[in-house]
Amino acid sequence: MSTTGTAPAAAQAASPGLTPPTPPRTLATRRRRPALIGLSVALIAAGGLAGAYTVLSSGERTPVLMVAKQVPYGAVVTERDLAVVSVGLDPALKPVAAADKDEIIGKRAATDLLAGSLMTGGSVTDKPLLDENQQLVGLRLKPGQLPSTPLSPGRSVLVVSTPDAAANADGKKQDEIPKTLPAEVIRVGEPDTSGNLTVDVSVAATDGAVLAARAASGDIALVVEPKKASD
C-alpha cells in the first residue's frame, strides 16, 4: 500500500519536464533596502554639513566704517560722523576698515555722504574745497530763477544774466544773447518762508567780482548743465 502511494510522487519528482519553483525574492529585496536607505541618509547628512560649513565660512564678518549721519559735499568728516559696523563682505565691495578711521577723519566729503552708507576710499578727498584760482560766491535765488529739481553739490551750472525791466522796455536788447558764467554748486541752503534759496557756487577767480555784482541786482538765473560721464 505504501509503495503504490509513493510511486506517482517519486515519478513526478524525477520527471525531466518539471522543475522546482523558484523561491520568491521578496525577502532578499527587503533585506537590501535598509542598507540603501542608510547610505542615502548618510549622503544627505554629509551634504547638509558641507552646506552649513559654506554658509558659516561665507558669513565671516569684518568691522568697517559706516556714515553715522549725513555729511554734505565739501564738509570735513569728524569722528562723530562715523560708526563701526560688522558686515559680511562681498568681494565687489571695498569699504574702509574700522582700523583705518584716522585716515578718514579730517578729510572732506567728496560727495554727499548719506547716513547708513559704508565708507569707501572714494568717499573722501584731501583736496581743498576751492582751488587757488577759484572763488566762492553766494547766490540768493527766488522761485523761477532756478529749476525746481533739487540741486546737488558738485553739479555744473551756468549763471545767466537776465535783462532788467529797463532792458525789457528797450526792444533793441531783447534779442541779445545773455551773458553766462560757468560755475559749480558747492552748497545748497534751506529755502526760507518765501521760497528763496541761497546757493554757494565756485567760479574762476577772474569771474568772482563780476558774478557778485550781477547777483546783487537779482537779475540772474541758474541753468543746470547735463552731467558728464565722469560726474
mmCIF file of C-alpha atoms in Angstrom:
data_model
loop_
_atom_site.group_PDB
_atom_site.id
_atom_site.type_symbol
_atom_site.label_atom_id
_atom_site.label_comp_id
_atom_site.label_asym_id
_atom_site.label_seq_id
_atom_site.Cartn_x
_atom_site.Cartn_y
_atom_site.Cartn_z
ATOM 1 C CA MET A 1 0.000 0.000 0.000
ATOM 2 C CA SER A 2 2.720 2.402 0.861
ATOM 3 C CA THR A 3 4.711 1.527 -2.267
ATOM 4 C CA THR A 4 1.755 2.216 -4.535
ATOM 5 C CA GLY A 5 1.041 5.519 -2.868
ATOM 6 C CA THR A 6 4.508 6.954 -3.174
ATOM 7 C CA ALA A 7 5.334 5.851 -6.680
ATOM 8 C CA PRO A 8 3.450 8.592 -8.532
ATOM 9 C CA ALA A 9 5.037 11.262 -6.342
ATOM 10 C CA ALA A 10 8.522 9.902 -6.913
ATOM 11 C CA ALA A 11 7.936 9.596 -10.640
ATOM 12 C CA GLN A 12 6.630 13.118 -10.787
ATOM 13 C CA ALA A 13 9.695 14.470 -8.965
ATOM 14 C CA ALA A 14 12.003 12.549 -11.305
ATOM 15 C CA SER A 15 10.227 13.667 -14.467
ATOM 16 C CA PRO A 16 12.667 15.642 -16.663
ATOM 17 C CA GLY A 17 9.965 18.054 -17.880
ATOM 18 C CA LEU A 18 9.242 19.511 -14.491
ATOM 19 C CA THR A 19 11.467 21.935 -12.479
ATOM 20 C CA PRO A 20 11.073 23.048 -8.895
ATOM 21 C CA PRO A 21 9.504 26.512 -8.461
ATOM 22 C CA THR A 22 11.881 29.467 -7.914
ATOM 23 C CA PRO A 23 11.648 30.852 -4.372
ATOM 24 C CA PRO A 24 10.327 34.424 -4.097
ATOM 25 C CA ARG A 25 12.994 37.166 -3.861
ATOM 26 C CA THR A 26 10.885 39.485 -1.796
ATOM 27 C CA LEU A 27 12.737 38.709 1.383
ATOM 28 C CA ALA A 28 16.160 39.373 -0.180
ATOM 29 C CA THR A 29 14.945 42.642 -1.637
ATOM 30 C CA ARG A 30 13.584 43.742 1.657
ATOM 31 C CA ARG A 31 16.883 42.934 3.320
ATOM 32 C CA ARG A 32 18.747 45.200 0.905
ATOM 33 C CA ARG A 33 16.521 48.262 1.385
ATOM 34 C CA PRO A 34 17.674 49.220 4.914
ATOM 35 C CA ALA A 35 21.260 49.380 3.667
ATOM 36 C CA LEU A 36 20.330 51.672 0.756
ATOM 37 C CA ILE A 37 18.272 53.897 2.996
ATOM 38 C CA GLY A 38 21.127 54.175 5.466
ATOM 39 C CA LEU A 39 23.517 55.145 2.657
ATOM 40 C CA SER A 40 21.099 57.805 1.396
ATOM 41 C CA VAL A 41 20.714 59.282 4.859
ATOM 42 C CA ALA A 42 24.479 59.414 5.265
ATOM 43 C CA LEU A 43 24.906 61.218 1.932
ATOM 44 C CA ILE A 44 22.197 63.756 2.776
ATOM 45 C CA ALA A 45 23.758 64.425 6.160
ATOM 46 C CA ALA A 46 27.174 64.911 4.568
ATOM 47 C CA GLY A 47 25.696 67.349 2.051
ATOM 48 C CA GLY A 48 23.973 69.298 4.819
ATOM 49 C CA LEU A 49 27.176 69.574 6.810
ATOM 50 C CA ALA A 50 29.055 70.822 3.749
ATOM 51 C CA GLY A 51 26.363 73.407 3.068
ATOM 52 C CA ALA A 52 26.394 74.593 6.667
ATOM 53 C CA TYR A 53 30.163 74.932 6.580
ATOM 54 C CA THR A 54 29.933 77.005 3.386
ATOM 55 C CA VAL A 55 27.322 79.317 4.894
ATOM 56 C CA LEU A 56 29.304 79.783 8.082
ATOM 57 C CA SER A 57 32.501 80.416 6.143
ATOM 58 C CA SER A 58 30.875 82.984 3.862
ATOM 59 C CA GLY A 59 29.231 84.673 6.856
ATOM 60 C CA GLU A 60 32.512 85.821 8.338
ATOM 61 C CA ARG A 61 32.031 89.409 9.469
ATOM 62 C CA THR A 62 34.510 92.298 9.329
ATOM 63 C CA PRO A 63 34.400 95.644 11.211
ATOM 64 C CA VAL A 64 34.155 98.540 8.739
ATOM 65 C CA LEU A 65 33.235 102.247 8.817
ATOM 66 C CA MET A 66 29.696 103.488 8.226
ATOM 67 C CA VAL A 67 28.359 107.038 7.889
ATOM 68 C CA ALA A 68 26.546 107.752 11.156
ATOM 69 C CA LYS A 69 24.891 110.976 9.964
ATOM 70 C CA GLN A 70 24.679 112.799 6.671
ATOM 71 C CA VAL A 71 27.787 114.743 5.663
ATOM 72 C CA PRO A 72 27.313 117.310 2.851
ATOM 73 C CA TYR A 73 29.727 117.584 -0.007
ATOM 74 C CA GLY A 74 32.874 119.505 0.920
ATOM 75 C CA ALA A 75 32.344 119.230 4.686
ATOM 76 C CA VAL A 76 35.149 117.923 6.891
ATOM 77 C CA VAL A 77 34.488 114.416 8.223
ATOM 78 C CA THR A 78 34.721 114.169 12.006
ATOM 79 C CA GLU A 79 34.782 111.189 14.357
ATOM 80 C CA ARG A 80 31.128 111.823 15.265
ATOM 81 C CA ASP A 81 30.181 111.351 11.617
ATOM 82 C CA LEU A 82 31.408 107.746 11.642
ATOM 83 C CA ALA A 83 30.327 104.475 13.222
ATOM 84 C CA VAL A 84 31.761 100.954 13.231
ATOM 85 C CA VAL A 85 29.636 98.060 11.985
ATOM 86 C CA SER A 86 30.376 94.389 11.330
ATOM 87 C CA VAL A 87 29.286 93.103 7.947
ATOM 88 C CA GLY A 88 29.799 90.062 5.755
ATOM 89 C CA LEU A 89 31.924 91.412 2.937
ATOM 90 C CA ASP A 90 31.085 90.951 -0.717
ATOM 91 C CA PRO A 91 34.173 90.795 -2.977
ATOM 92 C CA ALA A 92 32.669 93.627 -5.036
ATOM 93 C CA LEU A 93 32.596 95.962 -2.026
ATOM 94 C CA LYS A 94 35.668 97.788 -0.773
ATOM 95 C CA PRO A 95 34.650 99.583 2.432
ATOM 96 C CA VAL A 96 37.159 101.264 4.730
ATOM 97 C CA ALA A 97 38.272 99.054 7.611
ATOM 98 C CA ALA A 98 37.490 100.315 11.096
ATOM 99 C CA ALA A 99 41.215 100.289 11.862
ATOM 100 C CA ASP A 100 41.745 102.969 9.190
ATOM 101 C CA LYS A 101 39.441 105.527 10.829
ATOM 102 C CA ASP A 102 42.257 108.032 11.396
ATOM 103 C CA GLU A 103 42.909 108.127 7.643
ATOM 104 C CA ILE A 104 39.320 109.304 7.027
ATOM 105 C CA ILE A 105 38.875 111.857 9.814
ATOM 106 C CA GLY A 106 39.857 115.367 8.738
ATOM 107 C CA LYS A 107 39.287 114.835 5.041
ATOM 108 C CA ARG A 108 36.436 116.422 3.072
ATOM 109 C CA ALA A 109 33.428 114.594 1.727
ATOM 110 C CA ALA A 110 33.904 114.017 -2.000
ATOM 111 C CA THR A 111 30.126 113.779 -2.391
ATOM 112 C CA ASP A 112 27.043 113.865 -0.179
ATOM 113 C CA LEU A 113 27.587 111.065 2.344
ATOM 114 C CA LEU A 114 24.255 109.554 3.345
ATOM 115 C CA ALA A 115 23.648 108.129 6.797
ATOM 116 C CA GLY A 116 23.794 104.345 6.795
ATOM 117 C CA SER A 117 26.103 104.041 3.804
ATOM 118 C CA LEU A 118 29.500 102.372 4.016
ATOM 119 C CA MET A 119 32.614 104.489 3.719
ATOM 120 C CA THR A 120 34.892 103.796 0.762
ATOM 121 C CA GLY A 121 38.191 105.256 -0.294
ATOM 122 C CA GLY A 122 36.411 107.474 -2.833
ATOM 123 C CA SER A 123 34.016 108.902 -0.241
ATOM 124 C CA VAL A 124 36.536 111.497 0.922
ATOM 125 C CA THR A 125 39.270 113.654 -0.555
ATOM 126 C CA ASP A 126 42.182 115.632 0.820
ATOM 127 C CA LYS A 127 41.829 118.313 -1.839
ATOM 128 C CA PRO A 128 40.675 121.774 -0.680
ATOM 129 C CA LEU A 129 37.098 122.858 -1.272
ATOM 130 C CA LEU A 130 38.298 125.564 -3.692
ATOM 131 C CA ASP A 131 41.375 125.657 -5.857
ATOM 132 C CA GLU A 132 43.665 128.652 -5.569
ATOM 133 C CA ASN A 133 42.278 130.018 -8.839
ATOM 134 C CA GLN A 134 38.621 129.815 -7.713
ATOM 135 C CA GLN A 135 36.315 131.995 -5.624
ATOM 136 C CA LEU A 136 33.123 131.244 -3.721
ATOM 137 C CA VAL A 137 30.038 133.366 -4.467
ATOM 138 C CA GLY A 138 26.635 133.142 -2.775
ATOM 139 C CA LEU A 139 23.532 133.478 -4.948
ATOM 140 C CA ARG A 140 20.153 134.278 -3.440
ATOM 141 C CA LEU A 141 17.600 132.941 -5.872
ATOM 142 C CA LYS A 142 13.832 133.218 -5.990
ATOM 143 C CA PRO A 143 11.469 130.520 -7.283
ATOM 144 C CA GLY A 144 11.643 130.660 -11.064
ATOM 145 C CA GLN A 145 15.311 131.649 -11.082
ATOM 146 C CA LEU A 146 16.395 128.030 -10.842
ATOM 147 C CA PRO A 147 14.859 124.643 -11.712
ATOM 148 C CA SER A 148 12.505 123.021 -9.234
ATOM 149 C CA THR A 149 14.620 119.866 -9.393
ATOM 150 C CA PRO A 150 16.824 119.837 -6.273
ATOM 151 C CA LEU A 151 20.431 120.853 -6.818
ATOM 152 C CA SER A 152 23.260 118.718 -5.508
ATOM 153 C CA PRO A 153 26.798 119.797 -4.606
ATOM 154 C CA GLY A 154 29.307 119.221 -7.362
ATOM 155 C CA ARG A 155 26.773 119.898 -10.125
ATOM 156 C CA SER A 156 27.897 122.083 -13.038
ATOM 157 C CA VAL A 157 25.642 125.080 -13.744
ATOM 158 C CA LEU A 158 25.543 128.254 -15.806
ATOM 159 C CA VAL A 159 24.723 131.566 -14.160
ATOM 160 C CA VAL A 160 22.777 133.558 -16.745
ATOM 161 C CA SER A 161 22.457 137.350 -16.615
ATOM 162 C CA THR A 162 18.809 138.152 -17.255
ATOM 163 C CA PRO A 163 17.760 141.588 -18.597
ATOM 164 C CA ASP A 164 16.246 144.007 -16.088
ATOM 165 C CA ALA A 165 12.961 145.872 -16.535
ATOM 166 C CA ALA A 166 14.636 148.753 -18.395
ATOM 167 C CA ALA A 167 16.210 146.326 -20.850
ATOM 168 C CA ASN A 168 12.877 144.643 -21.427
ATOM 169 C CA ALA A 169 11.395 148.012 -22.378
ATOM 170 C CA ASP A 170 14.178 148.518 -24.924
ATOM 171 C CA GLY A 171 13.402 146.305 -27.882
ATOM 172 C CA LYS A 172 16.976 146.520 -29.126
ATOM 173 C CA LYS A 173 18.305 144.398 -26.225
ATOM 174 C CA GLN A 174 15.626 141.746 -26.111
ATOM 175 C CA ASP A 175 17.257 139.631 -28.819
ATOM 176 C CA GLU A 176 20.781 139.812 -27.434
ATOM 177 C CA ILE A 177 22.357 136.575 -26.223
ATOM 178 C CA PRO A 178 22.581 136.786 -22.410
ATOM 179 C CA LYS A 179 25.942 136.602 -20.707
ATOM 180 C CA THR A 180 26.715 133.407 -18.853
ATOM 181 C CA LEU A 181 29.317 132.287 -16.357
ATOM 182 C CA PRO A 182 30.174 128.612 -15.688
ATOM 183 C CA ALA A 183 30.053 127.610 -12.035
ATOM 184 C CA GLU A 184 29.930 124.584 -9.772
ATOM 185 C CA VAL A 185 27.477 124.117 -6.922
ATOM 186 C CA ILE A 186 29.283 123.846 -3.590
ATOM 187 C CA ARG A 187 26.442 124.009 -1.092
ATOM 188 C CA VAL A 188 22.669 124.437 -1.160
ATOM 189 C CA GLY A 189 20.935 126.174 1.741
ATOM 190 C CA GLU A 190 17.442 125.670 3.093
ATOM 191 C CA PRO A 191 14.639 127.714 1.491
ATOM 192 C CA ASP A 192 13.130 130.478 3.617
ATOM 193 C CA THR A 193 9.418 131.083 4.172
ATOM 194 C CA SER A 194 9.180 132.835 0.788
ATOM 195 C CA GLY A 195 10.873 130.003 -1.063
ATOM 196 C CA ASN A 196 14.108 131.928 -1.628
ATOM 197 C CA LEU A 197 17.175 129.731 -1.741
ATOM 198 C CA THR A 198 20.859 130.520 -1.201
ATOM 199 C CA VAL A 199 23.251 128.564 -3.390
ATOM 200 C CA ASP A 200 27.030 128.776 -2.968
ATOM 201 C CA VAL A 201 28.890 128.326 -6.232
ATOM 202 C CA SER A 202 32.561 128.333 -7.159
ATOM 203 C CA VAL A 203 33.726 130.291 -10.200
ATOM 204 C CA ALA A 204 37.051 131.271 -11.687
ATOM 205 C CA ALA A 205 38.824 133.932 -9.639
ATOM 206 C CA THR A 206 38.536 136.354 -12.551
ATOM 207 C CA ASP A 207 34.719 135.989 -12.535
ATOM 208 C CA GLY A 208 34.035 136.229 -8.797
ATOM 209 C CA ALA A 209 33.559 140.008 -8.590
ATOM 210 C CA VAL A 210 31.536 140.113 -11.809
ATOM 211 C CA LEU A 211 29.162 137.391 -10.595
ATOM 212 C CA ALA A 212 28.782 139.012 -7.169
ATOM 213 C CA ALA A 213 27.734 142.288 -8.835
ATOM 214 C CA ARG A 214 25.182 140.525 -11.010
ATOM 215 C CA ALA A 215 23.850 138.557 -8.061
ATOM 216 C CA ALA A 216 23.355 141.752 -6.053
ATOM 217 C CA SER A 217 20.964 143.070 -8.689
ATOM 218 C CA GLY A 218 18.963 139.853 -8.645
ATOM 219 C CA ASP A 219 18.879 139.726 -12.436
ATOM 220 C CA ILE A 220 20.283 136.226 -12.770
ATOM 221 C CA ALA A 221 19.044 132.697 -13.317
ATOM 222 C CA LEU A 222 20.622 129.307 -12.823
ATOM 223 C CA VAL A 223 20.759 126.768 -15.657
ATOM 224 C CA VAL A 224 21.738 123.202 -14.815
ATOM 225 C CA GLU A 225 24.081 121.586 -17.294
ATOM 226 C CA PRO A 226 23.899 117.864 -18.141
ATOM 227 C CA LYS A 227 26.055 115.546 -16.118
ATOM 228 C CA LYS A 228 29.313 114.478 -17.653
ATOM 229 C CA ALA A 229 30.382 110.856 -17.849
ATOM 230 C CA SER A 230 32.903 111.437 -15.065
ATOM 231 C CA ASP A 231 30.361 113.088 -12.690
#
